[in-house]
PDB file of C-alpha atoms and ligand atoms in Angstrom:
ATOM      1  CA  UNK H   1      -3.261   6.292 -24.237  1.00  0.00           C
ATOM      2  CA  UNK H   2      -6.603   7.080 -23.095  1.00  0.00           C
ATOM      3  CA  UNK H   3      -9.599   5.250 -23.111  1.00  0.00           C
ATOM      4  CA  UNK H   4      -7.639   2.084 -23.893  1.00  0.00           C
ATOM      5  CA  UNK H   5      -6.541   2.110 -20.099  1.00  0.00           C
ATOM      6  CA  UNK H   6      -9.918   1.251 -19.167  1.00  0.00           C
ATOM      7  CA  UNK H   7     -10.193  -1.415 -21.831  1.00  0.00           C
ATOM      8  CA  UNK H   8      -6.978  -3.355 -20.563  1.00  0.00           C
ATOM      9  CA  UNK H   9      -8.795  -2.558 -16.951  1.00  0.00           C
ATOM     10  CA  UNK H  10     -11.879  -4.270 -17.982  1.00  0.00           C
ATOM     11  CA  UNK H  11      -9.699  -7.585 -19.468  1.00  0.00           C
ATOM     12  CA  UNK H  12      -7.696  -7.763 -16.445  1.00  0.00           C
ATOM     13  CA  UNK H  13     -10.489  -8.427 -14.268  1.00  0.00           C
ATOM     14  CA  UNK H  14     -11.221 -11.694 -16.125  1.00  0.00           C
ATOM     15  CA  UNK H  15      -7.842 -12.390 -13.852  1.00  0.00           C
ATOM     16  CA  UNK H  16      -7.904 -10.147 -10.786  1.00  0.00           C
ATOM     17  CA  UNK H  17     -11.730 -10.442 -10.367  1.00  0.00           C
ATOM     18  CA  UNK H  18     -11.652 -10.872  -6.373  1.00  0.00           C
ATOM     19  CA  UNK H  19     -10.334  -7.003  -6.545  1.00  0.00           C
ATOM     20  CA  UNK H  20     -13.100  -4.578  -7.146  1.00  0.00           C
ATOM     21  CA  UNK H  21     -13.806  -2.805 -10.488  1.00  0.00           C
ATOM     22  CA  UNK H  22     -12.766  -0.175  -9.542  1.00  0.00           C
ATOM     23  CA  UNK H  23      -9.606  -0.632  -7.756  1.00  0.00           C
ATOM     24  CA  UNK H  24      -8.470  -1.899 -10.979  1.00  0.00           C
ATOM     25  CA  UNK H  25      -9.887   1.110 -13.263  1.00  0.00           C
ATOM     26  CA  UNK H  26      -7.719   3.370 -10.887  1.00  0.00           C
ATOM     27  CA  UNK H  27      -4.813   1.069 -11.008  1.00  0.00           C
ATOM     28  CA  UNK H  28      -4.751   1.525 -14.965  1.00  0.00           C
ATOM     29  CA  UNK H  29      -4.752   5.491 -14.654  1.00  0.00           C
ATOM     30  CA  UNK H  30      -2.486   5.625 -11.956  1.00  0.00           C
ATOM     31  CA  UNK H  31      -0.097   7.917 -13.171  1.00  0.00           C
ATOM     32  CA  UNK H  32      -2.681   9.683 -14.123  1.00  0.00           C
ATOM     33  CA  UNK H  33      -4.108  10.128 -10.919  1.00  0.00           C
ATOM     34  CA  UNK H  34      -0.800  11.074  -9.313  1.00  0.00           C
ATOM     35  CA  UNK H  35      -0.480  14.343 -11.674  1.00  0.00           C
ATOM     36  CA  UNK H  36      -4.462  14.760 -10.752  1.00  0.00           C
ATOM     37  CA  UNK H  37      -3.512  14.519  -6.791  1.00  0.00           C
ATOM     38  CA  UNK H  38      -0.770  17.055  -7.108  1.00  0.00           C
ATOM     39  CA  UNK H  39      -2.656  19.436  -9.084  1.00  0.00           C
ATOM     40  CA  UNK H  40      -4.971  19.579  -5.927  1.00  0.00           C
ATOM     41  CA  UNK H  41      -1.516  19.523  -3.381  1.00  0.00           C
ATOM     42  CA  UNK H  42       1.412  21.300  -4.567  1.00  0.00           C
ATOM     43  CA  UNK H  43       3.023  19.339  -2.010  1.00  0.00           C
ATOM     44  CA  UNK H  44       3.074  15.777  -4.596  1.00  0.00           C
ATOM     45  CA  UNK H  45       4.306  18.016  -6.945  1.00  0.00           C
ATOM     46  CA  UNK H  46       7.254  16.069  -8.181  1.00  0.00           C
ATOM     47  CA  UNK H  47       8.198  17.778 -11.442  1.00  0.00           C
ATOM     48  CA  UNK H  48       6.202  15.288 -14.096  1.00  0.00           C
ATOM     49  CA  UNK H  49       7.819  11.841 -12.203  1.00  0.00           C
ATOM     50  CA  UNK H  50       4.460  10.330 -13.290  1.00  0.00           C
ATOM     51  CA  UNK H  51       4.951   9.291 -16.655  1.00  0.00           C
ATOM     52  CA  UNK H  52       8.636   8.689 -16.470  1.00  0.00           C
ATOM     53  CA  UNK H  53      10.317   4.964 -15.620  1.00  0.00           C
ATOM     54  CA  UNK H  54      10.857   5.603 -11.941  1.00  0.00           C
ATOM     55  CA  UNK H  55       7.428   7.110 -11.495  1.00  0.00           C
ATOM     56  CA  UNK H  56       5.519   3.691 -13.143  1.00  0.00           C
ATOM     57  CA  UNK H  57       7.821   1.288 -11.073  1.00  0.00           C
ATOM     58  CA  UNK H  58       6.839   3.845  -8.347  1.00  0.00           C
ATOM     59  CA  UNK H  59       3.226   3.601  -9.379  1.00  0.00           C
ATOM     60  CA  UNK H  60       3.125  -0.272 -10.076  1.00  0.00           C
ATOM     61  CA  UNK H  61       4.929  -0.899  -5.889  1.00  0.00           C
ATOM     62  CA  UNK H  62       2.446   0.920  -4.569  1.00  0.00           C
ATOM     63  CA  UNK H  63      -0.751  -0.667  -6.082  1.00  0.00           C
ATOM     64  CA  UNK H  64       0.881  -4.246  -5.559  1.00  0.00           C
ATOM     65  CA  UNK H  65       1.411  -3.115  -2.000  1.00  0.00           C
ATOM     66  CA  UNK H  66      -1.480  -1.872  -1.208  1.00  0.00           C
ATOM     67  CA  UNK H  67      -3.233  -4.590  -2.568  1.00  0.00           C
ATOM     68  CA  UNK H  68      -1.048  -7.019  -0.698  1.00  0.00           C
ATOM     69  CA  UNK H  69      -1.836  -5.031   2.477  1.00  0.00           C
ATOM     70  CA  UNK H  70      -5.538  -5.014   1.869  1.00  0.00           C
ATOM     71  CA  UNK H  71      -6.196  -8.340   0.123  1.00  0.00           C
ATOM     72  CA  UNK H  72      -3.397 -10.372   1.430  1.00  0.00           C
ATOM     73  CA  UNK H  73      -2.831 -12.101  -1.775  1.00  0.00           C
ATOM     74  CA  UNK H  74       0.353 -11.891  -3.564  1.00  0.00           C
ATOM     75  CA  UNK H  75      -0.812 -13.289  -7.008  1.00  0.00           C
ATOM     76  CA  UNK H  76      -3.331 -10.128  -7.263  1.00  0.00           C
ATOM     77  CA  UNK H  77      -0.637  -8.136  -6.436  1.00  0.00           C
ATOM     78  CA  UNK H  78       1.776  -8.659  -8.412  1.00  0.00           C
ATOM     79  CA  UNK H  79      -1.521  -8.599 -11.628  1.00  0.00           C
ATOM     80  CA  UNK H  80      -2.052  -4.609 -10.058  1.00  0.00           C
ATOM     81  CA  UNK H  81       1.021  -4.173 -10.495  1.00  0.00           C
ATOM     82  CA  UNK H  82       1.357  -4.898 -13.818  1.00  0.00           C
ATOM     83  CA  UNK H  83      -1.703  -3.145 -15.016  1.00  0.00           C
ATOM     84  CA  UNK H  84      -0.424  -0.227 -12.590  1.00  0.00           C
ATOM     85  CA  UNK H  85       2.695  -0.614 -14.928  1.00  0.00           C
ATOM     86  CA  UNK H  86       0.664  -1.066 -18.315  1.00  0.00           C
ATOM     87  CA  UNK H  87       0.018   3.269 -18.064  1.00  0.00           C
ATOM     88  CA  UNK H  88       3.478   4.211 -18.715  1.00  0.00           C
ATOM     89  CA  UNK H  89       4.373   1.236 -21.041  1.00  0.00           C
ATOM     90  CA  UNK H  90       1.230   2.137 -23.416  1.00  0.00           C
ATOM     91  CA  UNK H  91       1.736   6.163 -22.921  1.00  0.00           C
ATOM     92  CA  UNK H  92       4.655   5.550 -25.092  1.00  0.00           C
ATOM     93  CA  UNK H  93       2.645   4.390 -28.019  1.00  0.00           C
ATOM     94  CA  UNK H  94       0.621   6.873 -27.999  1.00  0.00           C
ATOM     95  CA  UNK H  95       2.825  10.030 -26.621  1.00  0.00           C
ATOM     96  CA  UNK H  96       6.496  10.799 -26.505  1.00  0.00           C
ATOM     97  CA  UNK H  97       7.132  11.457 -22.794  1.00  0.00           C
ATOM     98  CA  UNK H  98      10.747  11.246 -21.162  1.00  0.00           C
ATOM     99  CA  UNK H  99      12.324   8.696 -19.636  1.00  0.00           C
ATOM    100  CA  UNK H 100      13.799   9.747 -16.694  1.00  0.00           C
ATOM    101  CA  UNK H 101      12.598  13.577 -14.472  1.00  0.00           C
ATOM    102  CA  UNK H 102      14.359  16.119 -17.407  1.00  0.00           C
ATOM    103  CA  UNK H 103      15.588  12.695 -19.251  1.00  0.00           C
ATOM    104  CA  UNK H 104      15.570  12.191 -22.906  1.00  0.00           C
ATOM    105  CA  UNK H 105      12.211  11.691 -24.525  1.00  0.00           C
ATOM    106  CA  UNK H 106      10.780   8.643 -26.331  1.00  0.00           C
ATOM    107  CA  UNK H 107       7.421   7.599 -27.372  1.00  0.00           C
ATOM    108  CA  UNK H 108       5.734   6.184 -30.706  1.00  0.00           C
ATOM    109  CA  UNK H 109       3.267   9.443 -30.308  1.00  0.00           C
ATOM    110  CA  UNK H 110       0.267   8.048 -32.380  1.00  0.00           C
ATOM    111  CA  UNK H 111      -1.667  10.772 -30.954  1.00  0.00           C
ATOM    112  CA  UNK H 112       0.028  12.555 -33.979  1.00  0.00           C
ATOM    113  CA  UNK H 113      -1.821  10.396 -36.311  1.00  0.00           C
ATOM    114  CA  UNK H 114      -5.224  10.391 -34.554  1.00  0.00           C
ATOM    115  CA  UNK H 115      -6.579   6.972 -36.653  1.00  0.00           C
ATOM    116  CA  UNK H 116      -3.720   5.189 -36.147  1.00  0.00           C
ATOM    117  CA  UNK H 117      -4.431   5.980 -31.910  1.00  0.00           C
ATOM    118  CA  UNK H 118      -8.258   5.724 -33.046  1.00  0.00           C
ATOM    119  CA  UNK H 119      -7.458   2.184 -34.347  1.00  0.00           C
ATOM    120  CA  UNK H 120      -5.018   0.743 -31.855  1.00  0.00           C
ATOM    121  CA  UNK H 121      -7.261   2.020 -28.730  1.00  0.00           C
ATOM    122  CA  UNK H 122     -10.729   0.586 -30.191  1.00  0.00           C
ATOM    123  CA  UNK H 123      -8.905  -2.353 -30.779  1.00  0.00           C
ATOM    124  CA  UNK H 124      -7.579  -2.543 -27.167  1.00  0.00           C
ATOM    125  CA  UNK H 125     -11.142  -1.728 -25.656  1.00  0.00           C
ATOM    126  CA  UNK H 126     -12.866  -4.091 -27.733  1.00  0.00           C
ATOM    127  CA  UNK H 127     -10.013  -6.781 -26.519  1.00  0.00           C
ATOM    128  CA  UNK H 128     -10.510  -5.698 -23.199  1.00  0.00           C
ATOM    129  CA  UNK H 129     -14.233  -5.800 -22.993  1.00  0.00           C
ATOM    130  CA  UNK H 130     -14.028  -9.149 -24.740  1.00  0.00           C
ATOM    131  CA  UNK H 131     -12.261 -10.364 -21.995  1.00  0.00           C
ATOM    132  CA  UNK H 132     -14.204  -8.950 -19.342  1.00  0.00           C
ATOM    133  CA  UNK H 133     -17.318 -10.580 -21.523  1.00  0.00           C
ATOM    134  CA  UNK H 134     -15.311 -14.095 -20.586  1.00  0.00           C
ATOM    135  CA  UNK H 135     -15.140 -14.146 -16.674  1.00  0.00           C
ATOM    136  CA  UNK H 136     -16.432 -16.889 -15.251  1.00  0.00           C
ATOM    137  CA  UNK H 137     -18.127 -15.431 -12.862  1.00  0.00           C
ATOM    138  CA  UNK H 138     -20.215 -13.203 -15.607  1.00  0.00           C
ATOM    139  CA  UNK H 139     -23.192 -16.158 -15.522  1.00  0.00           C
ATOM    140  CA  UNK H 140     -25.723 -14.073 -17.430  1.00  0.00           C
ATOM    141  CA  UNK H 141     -23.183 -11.522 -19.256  1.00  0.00           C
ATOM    142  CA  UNK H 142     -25.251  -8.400 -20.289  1.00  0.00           C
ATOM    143  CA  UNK H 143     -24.199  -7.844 -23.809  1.00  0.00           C
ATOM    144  CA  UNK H 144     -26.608  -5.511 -24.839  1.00  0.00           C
ATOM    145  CA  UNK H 145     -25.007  -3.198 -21.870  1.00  0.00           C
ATOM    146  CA  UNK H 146     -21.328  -4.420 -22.832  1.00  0.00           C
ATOM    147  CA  UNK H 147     -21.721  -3.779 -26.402  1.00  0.00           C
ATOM    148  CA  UNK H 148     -23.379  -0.379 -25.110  1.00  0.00           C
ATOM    149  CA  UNK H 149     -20.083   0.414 -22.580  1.00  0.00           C
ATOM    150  CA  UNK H 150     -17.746  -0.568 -25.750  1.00  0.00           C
ATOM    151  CA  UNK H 151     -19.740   1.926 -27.873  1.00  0.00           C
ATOM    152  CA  UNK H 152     -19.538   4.487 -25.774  1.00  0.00           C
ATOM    153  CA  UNK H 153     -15.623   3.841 -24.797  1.00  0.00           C
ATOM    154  CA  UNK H 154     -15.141   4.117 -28.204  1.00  0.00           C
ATOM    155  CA  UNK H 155     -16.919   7.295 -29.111  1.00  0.00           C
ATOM    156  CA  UNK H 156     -15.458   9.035 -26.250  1.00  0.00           C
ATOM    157  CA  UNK H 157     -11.658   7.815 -27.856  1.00  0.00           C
ATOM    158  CA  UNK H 158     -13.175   9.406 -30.928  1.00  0.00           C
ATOM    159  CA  UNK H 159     -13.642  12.651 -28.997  1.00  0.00           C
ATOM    160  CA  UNK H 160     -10.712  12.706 -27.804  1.00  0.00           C
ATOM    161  CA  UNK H 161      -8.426  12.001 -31.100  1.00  0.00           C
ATOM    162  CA  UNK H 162     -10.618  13.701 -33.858  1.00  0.00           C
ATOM    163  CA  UNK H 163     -12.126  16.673 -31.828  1.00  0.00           C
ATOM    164  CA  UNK H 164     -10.334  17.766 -28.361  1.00  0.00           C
ATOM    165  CA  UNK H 165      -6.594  16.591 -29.825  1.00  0.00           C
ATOM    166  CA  UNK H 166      -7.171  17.991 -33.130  1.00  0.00           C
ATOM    167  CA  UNK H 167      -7.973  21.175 -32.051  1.00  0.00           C
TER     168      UNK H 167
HETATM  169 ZN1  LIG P   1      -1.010   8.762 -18.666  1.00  0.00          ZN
END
């Protein structure tokens, strides 16, 4: 999945919304991030763990924990750690990826039928940012800037499943 991360990011918050924004955006990319971090230090380098089982329970512990550290709330932990644990669980919709380091693979892989990924991710950003649209706390909800953000979330899923996938 790609942009969709964001989107289920974005709906969360109607639910974690003491956390930061942000906090959550990297919590929904955190495998993600891993592979990023060990590109940059060999050291992390643990083989593609990331995107396997162990690697999002791995993923999901340490965002709860470090929440729970940080925020002292066990509630918004445990939500981090389910979006934390959202990555992998939506990867395989989109990709085939293995279960296990060197395990079988499994995986829906939509991104080999770019609409179908084009229609299930719009779908899941325009959830999420409906969501987001509901917090409470949003008294004056910008929706000419939400609407903007959900355009733009979209055309850059676009971009990625009809012109840097297809290529
Ligand atoms: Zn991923």
């Amino acid at each position: 999945m790609y942009m969709g991360h964001f989107g289920i990011a974005l709906g969360a918050r109607r639910w974690l919304r003491p956390l930061p924004l942000v906090w959550l955006l990297f919590a929904s990319i955190a495998p993600d991030l891993y592979d990023a971090l060990a590109g940059l230090m060999p050291a992390l380098d643990t083989g593609g763990i990331s995107h396997t089982l162990p690697g999002a329970v791995g993923a999901a512990i340490s965002f709860a924990l470090a929440t729970a550290l940080i925020y002292r709330n066990g509630t918004l932990a445990l939500g981090v750690g389910l979006l934390a644990l959202s990555h992998t669980a939506t990867d395989y919709l989109t990709s085939r990826m293995p279960v296990w380091p060197d395990g079988p693979s499994t995986g829906l892989y939509l991104y080999a039928t770019p609409w179908a990924d084009f229609l299930l991710e719009s779908a899941v950003i325009t959830l999420g940012l409906l969501l987001y649209a509901r917090s409470p706390d949003l008294r004056h909800p910008a929706r000419a800037g939400l609407i903007g953000m959900g355009a733009l979330m979209i055309a850059l899923q676009g971009v990625w499943n009809f012109v840097i996938a297809g290529r």
